[in-house]
Coordinates of N, CA and C in Angstrom, one line a residue:
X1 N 93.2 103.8 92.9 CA 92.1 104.5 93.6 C 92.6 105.3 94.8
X2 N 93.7 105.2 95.4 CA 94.2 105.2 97.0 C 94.5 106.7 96.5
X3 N 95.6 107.3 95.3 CA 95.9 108.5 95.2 C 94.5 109.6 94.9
X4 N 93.6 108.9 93.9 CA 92.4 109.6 93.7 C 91.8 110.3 94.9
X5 N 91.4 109.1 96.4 CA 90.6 109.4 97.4 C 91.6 110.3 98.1
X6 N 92.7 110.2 98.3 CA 94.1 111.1 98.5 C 94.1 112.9 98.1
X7 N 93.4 112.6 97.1 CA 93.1 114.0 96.0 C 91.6 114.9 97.0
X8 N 90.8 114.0 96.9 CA 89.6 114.4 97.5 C 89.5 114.4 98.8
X9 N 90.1 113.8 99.6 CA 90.7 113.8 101.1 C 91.0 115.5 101.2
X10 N 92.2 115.7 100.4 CA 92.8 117.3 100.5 C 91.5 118.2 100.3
X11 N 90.4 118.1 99.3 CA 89.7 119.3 98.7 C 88.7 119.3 99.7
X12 N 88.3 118.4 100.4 CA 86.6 118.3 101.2 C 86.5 118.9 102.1
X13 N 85.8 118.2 102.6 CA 85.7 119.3 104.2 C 86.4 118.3 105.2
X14 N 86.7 119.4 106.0 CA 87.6 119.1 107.4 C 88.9 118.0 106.4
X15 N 89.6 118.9 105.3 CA 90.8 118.3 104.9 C 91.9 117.9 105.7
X16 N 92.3 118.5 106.4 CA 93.2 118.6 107.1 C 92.9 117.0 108.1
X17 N 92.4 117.1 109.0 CA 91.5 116.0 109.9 C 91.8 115.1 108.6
X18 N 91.1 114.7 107.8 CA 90.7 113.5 107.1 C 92.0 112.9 106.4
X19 N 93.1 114.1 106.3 CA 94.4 113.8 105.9 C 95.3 112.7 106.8
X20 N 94.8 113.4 108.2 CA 95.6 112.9 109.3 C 95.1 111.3 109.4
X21 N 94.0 111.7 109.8 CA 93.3 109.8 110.0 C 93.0 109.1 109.1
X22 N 92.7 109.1 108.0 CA 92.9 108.0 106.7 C 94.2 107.0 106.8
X23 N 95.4 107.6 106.8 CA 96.1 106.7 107.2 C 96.5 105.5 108.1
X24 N 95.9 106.4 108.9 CA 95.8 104.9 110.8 C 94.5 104.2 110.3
X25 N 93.3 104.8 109.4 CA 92.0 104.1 109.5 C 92.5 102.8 108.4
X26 N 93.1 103.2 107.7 CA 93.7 102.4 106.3 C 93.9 101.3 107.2
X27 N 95.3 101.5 107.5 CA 96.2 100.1 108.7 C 95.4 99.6 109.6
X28 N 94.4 100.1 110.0 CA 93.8 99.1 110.9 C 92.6 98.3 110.1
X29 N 92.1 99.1 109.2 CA 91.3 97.8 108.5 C 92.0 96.6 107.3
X30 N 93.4 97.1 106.9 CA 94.2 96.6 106.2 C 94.5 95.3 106.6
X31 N 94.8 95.2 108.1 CA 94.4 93.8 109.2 C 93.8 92.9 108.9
X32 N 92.4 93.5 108.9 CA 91.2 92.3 108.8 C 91.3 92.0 107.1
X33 N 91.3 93.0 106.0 CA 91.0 93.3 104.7 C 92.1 91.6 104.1
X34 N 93.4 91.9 104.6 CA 94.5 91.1 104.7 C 94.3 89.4 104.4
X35 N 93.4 89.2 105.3 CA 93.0 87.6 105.5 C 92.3 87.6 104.7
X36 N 91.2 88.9 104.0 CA 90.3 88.2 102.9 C 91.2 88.4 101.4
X37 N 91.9 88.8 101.3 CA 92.8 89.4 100.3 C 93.8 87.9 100.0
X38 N 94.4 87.2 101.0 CA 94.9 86.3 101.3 C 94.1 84.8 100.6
X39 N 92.4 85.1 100.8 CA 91.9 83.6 100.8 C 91.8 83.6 99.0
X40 N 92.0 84.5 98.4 CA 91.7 84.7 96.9 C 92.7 83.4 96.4
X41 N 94.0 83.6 97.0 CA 94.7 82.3 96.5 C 94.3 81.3 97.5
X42 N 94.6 81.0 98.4 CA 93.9 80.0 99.0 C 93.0 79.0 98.5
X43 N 91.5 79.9 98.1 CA 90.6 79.6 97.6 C 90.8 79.1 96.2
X44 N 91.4 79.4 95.2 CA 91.9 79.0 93.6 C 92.7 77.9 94.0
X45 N 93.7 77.3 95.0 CA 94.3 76.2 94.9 C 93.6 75.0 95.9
X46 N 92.6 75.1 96.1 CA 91.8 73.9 97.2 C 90.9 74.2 96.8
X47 N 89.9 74.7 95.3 CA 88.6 74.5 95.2 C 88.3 73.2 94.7
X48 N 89.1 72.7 94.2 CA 89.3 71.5 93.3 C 89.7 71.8 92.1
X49 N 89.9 71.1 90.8 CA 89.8 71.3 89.3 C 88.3 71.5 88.9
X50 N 87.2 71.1 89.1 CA 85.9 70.9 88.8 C 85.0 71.7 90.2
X51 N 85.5 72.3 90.9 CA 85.2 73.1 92.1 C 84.4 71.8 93.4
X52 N 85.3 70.6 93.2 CA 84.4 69.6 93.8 C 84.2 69.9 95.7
X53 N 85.2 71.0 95.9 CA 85.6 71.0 97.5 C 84.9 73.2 97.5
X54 N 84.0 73.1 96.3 CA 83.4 74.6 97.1 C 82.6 74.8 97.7
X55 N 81.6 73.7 98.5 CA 80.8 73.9 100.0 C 81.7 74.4 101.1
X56 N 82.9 73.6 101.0 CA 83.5 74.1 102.1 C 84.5 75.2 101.8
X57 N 85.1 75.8 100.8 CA 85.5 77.0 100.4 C 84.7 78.0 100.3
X58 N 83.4 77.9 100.0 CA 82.4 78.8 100.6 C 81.7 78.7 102.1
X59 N 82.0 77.7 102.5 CA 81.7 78.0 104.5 C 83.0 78.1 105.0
X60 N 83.9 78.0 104.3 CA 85.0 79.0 105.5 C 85.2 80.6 105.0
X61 N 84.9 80.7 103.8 CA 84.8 82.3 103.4 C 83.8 82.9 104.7
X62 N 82.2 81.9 104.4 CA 81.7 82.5 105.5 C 82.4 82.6 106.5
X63 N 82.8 82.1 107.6 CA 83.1 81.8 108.3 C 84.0 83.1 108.8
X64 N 85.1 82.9 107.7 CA 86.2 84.1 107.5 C 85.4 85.3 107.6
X65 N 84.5 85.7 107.0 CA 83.8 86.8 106.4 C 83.0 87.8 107.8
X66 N 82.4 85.9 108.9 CA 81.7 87.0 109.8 C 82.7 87.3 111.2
X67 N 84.2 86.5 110.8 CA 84.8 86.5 111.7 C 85.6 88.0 111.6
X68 N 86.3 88.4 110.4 CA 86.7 89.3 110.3 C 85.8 90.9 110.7
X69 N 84.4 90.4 110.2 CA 83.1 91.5 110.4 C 83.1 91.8 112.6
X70 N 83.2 90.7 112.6 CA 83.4 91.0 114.2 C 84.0 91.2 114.7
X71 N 85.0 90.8 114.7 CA 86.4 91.3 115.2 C 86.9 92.6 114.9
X72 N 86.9 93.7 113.8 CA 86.6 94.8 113.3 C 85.2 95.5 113.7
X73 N 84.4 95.0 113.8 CA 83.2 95.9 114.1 C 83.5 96.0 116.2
X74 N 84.0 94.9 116.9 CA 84.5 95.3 118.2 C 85.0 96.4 118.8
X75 N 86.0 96.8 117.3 CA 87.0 98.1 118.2 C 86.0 98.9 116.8
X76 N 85.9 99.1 115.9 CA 84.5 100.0 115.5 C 83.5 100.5 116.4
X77 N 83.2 99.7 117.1 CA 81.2 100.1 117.7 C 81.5 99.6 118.9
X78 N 82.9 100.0 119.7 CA 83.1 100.3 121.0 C 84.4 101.4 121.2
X79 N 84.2 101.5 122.4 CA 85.6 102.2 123.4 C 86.9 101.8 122.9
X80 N 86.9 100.6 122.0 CA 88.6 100.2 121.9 C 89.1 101.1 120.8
X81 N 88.2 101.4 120.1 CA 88.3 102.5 118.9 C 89.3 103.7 119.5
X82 N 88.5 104.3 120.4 CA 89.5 105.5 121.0 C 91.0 104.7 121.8
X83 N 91.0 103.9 122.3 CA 92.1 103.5 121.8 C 93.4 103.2 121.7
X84 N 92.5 102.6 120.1 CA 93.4 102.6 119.2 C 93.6 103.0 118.9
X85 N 92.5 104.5 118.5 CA 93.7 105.5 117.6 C 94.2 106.6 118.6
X86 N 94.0 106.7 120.0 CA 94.5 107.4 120.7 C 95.7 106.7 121.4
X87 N 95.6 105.7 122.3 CA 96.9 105.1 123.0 C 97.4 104.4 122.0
X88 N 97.3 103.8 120.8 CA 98.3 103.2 120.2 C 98.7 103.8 119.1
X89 N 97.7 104.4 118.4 CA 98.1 105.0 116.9 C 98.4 106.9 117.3
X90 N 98.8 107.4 118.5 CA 99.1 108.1 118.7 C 98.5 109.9 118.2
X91 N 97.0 109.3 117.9 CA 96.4 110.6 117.5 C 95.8 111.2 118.5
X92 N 95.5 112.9 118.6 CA 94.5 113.6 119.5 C 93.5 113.0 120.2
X93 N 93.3 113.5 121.1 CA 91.4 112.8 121.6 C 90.5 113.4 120.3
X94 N 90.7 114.6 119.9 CA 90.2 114.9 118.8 C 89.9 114.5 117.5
X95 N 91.1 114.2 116.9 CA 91.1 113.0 115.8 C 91.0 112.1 115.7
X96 N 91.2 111.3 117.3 CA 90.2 110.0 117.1 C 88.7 110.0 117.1
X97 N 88.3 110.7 118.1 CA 86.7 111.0 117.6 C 86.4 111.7 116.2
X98 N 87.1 112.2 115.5 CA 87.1 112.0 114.3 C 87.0 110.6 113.3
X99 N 87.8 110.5 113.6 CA 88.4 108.6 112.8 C 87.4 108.0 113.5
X100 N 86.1 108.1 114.2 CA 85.4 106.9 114.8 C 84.6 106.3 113.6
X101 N 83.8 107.6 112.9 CA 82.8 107.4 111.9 C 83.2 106.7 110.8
X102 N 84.3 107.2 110.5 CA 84.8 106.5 109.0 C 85.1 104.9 109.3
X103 N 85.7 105.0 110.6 CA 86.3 103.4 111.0 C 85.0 102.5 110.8
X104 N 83.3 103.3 111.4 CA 82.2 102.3 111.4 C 82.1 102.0 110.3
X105 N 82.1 103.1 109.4 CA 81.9 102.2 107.9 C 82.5 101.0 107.5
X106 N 83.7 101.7 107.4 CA 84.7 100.7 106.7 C 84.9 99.6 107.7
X107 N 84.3 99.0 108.6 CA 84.2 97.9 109.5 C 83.5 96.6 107.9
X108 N 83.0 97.4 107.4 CA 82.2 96.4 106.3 C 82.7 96.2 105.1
X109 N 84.2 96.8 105.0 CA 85.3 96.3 104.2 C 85.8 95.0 103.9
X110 N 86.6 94.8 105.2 CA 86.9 93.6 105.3 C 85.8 92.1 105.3
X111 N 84.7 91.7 105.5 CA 83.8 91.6 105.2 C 83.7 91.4 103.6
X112 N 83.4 92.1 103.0 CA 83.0 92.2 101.8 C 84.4 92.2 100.5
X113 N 85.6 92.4 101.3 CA 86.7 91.5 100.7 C 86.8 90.2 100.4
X114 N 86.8 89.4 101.7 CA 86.9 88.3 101.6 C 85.4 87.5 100.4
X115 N 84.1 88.4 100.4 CA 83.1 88.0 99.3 C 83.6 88.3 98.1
X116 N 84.3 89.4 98.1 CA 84.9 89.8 96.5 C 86.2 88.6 96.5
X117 N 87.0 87.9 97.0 CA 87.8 86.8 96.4 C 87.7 85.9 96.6
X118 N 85.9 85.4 97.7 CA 86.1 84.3 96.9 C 85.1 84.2 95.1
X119 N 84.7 85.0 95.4 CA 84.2 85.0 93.8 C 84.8 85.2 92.8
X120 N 86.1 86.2 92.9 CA 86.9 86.3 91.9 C 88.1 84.9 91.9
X121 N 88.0 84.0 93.1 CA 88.6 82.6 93.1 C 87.7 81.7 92.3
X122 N 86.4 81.6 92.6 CA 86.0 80.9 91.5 C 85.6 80.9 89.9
X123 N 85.9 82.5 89.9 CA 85.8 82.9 88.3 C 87.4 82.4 87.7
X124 N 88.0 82.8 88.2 CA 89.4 82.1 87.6 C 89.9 81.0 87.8
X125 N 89.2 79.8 88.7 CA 89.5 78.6 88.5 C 88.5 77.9 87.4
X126 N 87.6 79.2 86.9 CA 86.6 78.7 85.8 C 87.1 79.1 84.7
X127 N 88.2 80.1 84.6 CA 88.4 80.8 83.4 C 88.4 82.0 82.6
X128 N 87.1 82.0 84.0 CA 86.2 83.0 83.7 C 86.8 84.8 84.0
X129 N 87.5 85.3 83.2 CA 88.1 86.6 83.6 C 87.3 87.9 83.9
X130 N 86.6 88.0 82.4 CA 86.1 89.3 81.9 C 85.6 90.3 83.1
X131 N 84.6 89.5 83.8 CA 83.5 90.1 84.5 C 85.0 90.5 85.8
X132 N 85.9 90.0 86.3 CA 86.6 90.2 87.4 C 87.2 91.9 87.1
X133 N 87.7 92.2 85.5 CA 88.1 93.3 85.2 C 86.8 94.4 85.0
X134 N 85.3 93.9 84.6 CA 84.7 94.7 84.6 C 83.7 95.4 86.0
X135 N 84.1 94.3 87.4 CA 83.7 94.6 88.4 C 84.6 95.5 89.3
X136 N 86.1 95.0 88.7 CA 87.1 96.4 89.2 C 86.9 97.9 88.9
X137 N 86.2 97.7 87.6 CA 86.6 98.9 86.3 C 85.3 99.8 87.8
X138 N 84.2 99.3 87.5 CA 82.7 99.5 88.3 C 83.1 99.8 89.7
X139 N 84.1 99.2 90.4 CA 84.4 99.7 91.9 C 85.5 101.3 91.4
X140 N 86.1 101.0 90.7 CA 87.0 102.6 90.8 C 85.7 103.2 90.5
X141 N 85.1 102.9 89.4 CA 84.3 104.4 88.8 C 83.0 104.6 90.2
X142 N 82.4 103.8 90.7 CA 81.7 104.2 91.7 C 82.5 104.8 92.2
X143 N 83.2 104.4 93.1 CA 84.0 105.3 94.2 C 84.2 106.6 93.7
X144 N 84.9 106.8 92.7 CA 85.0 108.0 92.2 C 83.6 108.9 92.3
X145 N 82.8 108.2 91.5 CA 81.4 109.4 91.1 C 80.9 109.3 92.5
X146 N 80.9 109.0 93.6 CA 80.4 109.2 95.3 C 81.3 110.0 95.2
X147 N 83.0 110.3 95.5 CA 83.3 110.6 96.0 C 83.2 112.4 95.5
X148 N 82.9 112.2 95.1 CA 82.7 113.3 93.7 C 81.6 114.1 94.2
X149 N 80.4 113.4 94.0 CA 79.0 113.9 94.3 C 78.9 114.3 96.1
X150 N 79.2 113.3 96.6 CA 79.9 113.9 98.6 C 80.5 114.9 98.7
X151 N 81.2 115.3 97.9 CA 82.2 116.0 98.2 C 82.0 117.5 97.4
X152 N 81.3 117.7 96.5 CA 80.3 118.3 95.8 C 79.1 119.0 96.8
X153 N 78.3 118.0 97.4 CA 77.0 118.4 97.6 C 76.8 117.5 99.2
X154 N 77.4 117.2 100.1 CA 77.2 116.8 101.3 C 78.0 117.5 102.0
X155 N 77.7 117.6 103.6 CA 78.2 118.4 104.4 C 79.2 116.9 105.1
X156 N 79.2 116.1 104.6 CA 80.1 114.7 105.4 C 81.4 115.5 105.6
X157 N 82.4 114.7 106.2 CA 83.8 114.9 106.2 C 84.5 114.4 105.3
X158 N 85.4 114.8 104.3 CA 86.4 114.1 103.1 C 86.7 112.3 103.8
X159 N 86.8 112.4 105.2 CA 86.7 110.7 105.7 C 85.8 109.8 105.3
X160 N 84.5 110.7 106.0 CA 83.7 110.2 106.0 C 82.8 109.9 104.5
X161 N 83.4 110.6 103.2 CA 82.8 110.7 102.1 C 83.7 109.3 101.8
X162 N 84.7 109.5 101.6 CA 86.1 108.8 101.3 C 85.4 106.8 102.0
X163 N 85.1 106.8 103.2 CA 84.8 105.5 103.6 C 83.4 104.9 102.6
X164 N 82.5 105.9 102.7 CA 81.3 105.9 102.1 C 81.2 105.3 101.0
X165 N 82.0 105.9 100.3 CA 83.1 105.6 98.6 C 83.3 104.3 98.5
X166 N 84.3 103.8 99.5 CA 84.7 102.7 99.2 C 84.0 101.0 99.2
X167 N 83.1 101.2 100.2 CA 81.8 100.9 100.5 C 81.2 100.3 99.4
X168 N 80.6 101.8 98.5 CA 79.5 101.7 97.8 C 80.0 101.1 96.1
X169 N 81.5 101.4 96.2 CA 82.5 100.9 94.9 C 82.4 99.5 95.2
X170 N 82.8 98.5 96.7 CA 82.9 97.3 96.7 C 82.1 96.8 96.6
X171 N 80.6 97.5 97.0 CA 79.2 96.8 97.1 C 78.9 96.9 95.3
X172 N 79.1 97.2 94.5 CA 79.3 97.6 92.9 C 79.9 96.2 91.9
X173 N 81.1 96.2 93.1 CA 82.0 95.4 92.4 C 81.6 94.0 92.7
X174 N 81.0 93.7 94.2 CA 80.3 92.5 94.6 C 79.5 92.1 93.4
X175 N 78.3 93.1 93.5 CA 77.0 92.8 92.9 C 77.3 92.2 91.5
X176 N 78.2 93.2 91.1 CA 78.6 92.6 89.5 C 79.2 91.6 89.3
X177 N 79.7 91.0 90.3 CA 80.4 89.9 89.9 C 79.4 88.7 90.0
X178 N 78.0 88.9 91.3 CA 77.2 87.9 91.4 C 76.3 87.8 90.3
X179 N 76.1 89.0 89.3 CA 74.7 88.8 89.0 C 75.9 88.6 87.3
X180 N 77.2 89.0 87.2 CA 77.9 88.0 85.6 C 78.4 86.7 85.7
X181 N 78.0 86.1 86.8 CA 78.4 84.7 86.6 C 77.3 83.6 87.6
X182 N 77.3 82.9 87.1 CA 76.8 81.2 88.3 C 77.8 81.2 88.7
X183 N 78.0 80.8 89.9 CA 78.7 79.7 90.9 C 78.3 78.3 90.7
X184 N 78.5 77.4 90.0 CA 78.0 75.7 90.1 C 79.4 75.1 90.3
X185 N 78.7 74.2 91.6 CA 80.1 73.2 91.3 C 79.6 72.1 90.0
X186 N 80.5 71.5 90.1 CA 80.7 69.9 88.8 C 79.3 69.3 89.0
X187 N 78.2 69.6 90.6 CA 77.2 68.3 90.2 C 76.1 69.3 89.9
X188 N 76.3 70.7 89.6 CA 75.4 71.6 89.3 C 74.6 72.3 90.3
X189 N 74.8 72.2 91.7 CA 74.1 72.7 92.6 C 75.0 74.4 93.1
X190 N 74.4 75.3 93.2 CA 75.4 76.5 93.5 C 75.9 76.0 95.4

C-alpha cells in the first residue's frame, strides 16, 4: 500500500509538500501504531487455548487503544505538533503547518490498529483465517479507490487525501473483521 499512496503523494495537489511530510508523519504515528502492531502476538499467546483469559485481553487492548489515542491525539490537537515537526523533525514552519492536518487524522490510526490485532489475535487463535485476508484485501482496495476518487475530484492535499485513505481502508478492514466473525470465549459470552 505504502508505494501506491507514494504514487499518488507525487500526482495530487501540493505534491511536493505531501512528499516532504508523509515521511516524518509516518514515524511519528509508527510510535503509537508499534504497540498496537506488537499486542497481535501478545494477544494470540495469553488468550488462553479456549480464549478463557479474553476479558482481560480485551480490557487491556482497550486500555492500550485509548492510551495510544491520547497520547497521539496530545501532540495532534496541540502546539507540540509544531514541534515536533519543526524543532525536532527539522521541517519549515511551513511544512509543519502543513503536516498538522494529516497528523489529526491519522491520530486515529494507532487506535484502530491495536482493534484490528486484537481481532485478528482472536481469529487465529480460533483458526479462523479467511476473513483476516479478506479484511486486508478490503483495506488496500479502499484506500486505493479514496485515494483515487480525492485525488481525482477534491481540492484536499495528496497528505491530506493519503491520511483520509488510510483511515477509511482501516475502518473497512475493522468493520469486516467484526461483522465475519463472533468473538465468544469457551462459556459463550462475547
Amino acid at each position: 500500500v505504502h508505494p501506491m499512496v507514494t504514487f499518488f503523494l507525487g500526482r495530487g495537489r501540493f505534491p511536493l509538500e505531501s512528499l516532504a511530510v508523509m515521511p516524518v508523519i509516518y514515524g511519528l504515528t509508527f510510535v503509537f501504531r508499534a504497540l498496537g502492531l506488537s499486542y497481535q502476538e501478545v494477544a494470540i499467546a495469553l488468550v488462553g487455548e479456549r480464549l478463557e483469559h479474553y476479558r482481560a485481553i480485551r480490557n487491556f487492548a482497550l486500555g492500550l487503544g485509548g492510551g495510544v489515542a491520547v497520547s497521539l491525539g496530545v501532540i495532534a490537537y496541540t502546539p507540540l505538533s509544531m514541534a515536533w515537526f519543526h524543532s525536532l523533525s527539522g521541517l519549515s514552519v511551513a511544512l509543519s503547518a502543513f503536516a498538522a492536518r494529516p497528523l489529526q487524522i491519522l491520530a486515529f490510526l494507532p487506535p484502530l490498529t491495536v482493534l484490528i490485532s486484537f481481532q485478528r489475535a482472536i481469529l487465529v487463535k480460533q483458526g479462523v483465517t479467511t476473513p483476516i485476508s479478506v479484511a486486508t484485501a478490503l483495506e488496500a482496495l479502499g484506500i486505493f479507490t479514496l485515494l483515487l476518487l480525492l485525488g481525482v475530484y477534491s481540492p484536499l492535499s495528496g497528505a491530506t487525501a493519503a491520511a483520509l485513505s488510510y483511515i477509511f481502508g482501516r475502518v473497512l478492514a475493522v468493520s469486516a473483521l467484526g461483522r465475519g466473525s463472533e468473538f465468544r470465549t469457551s462459556t459463550g459470552q462475547a
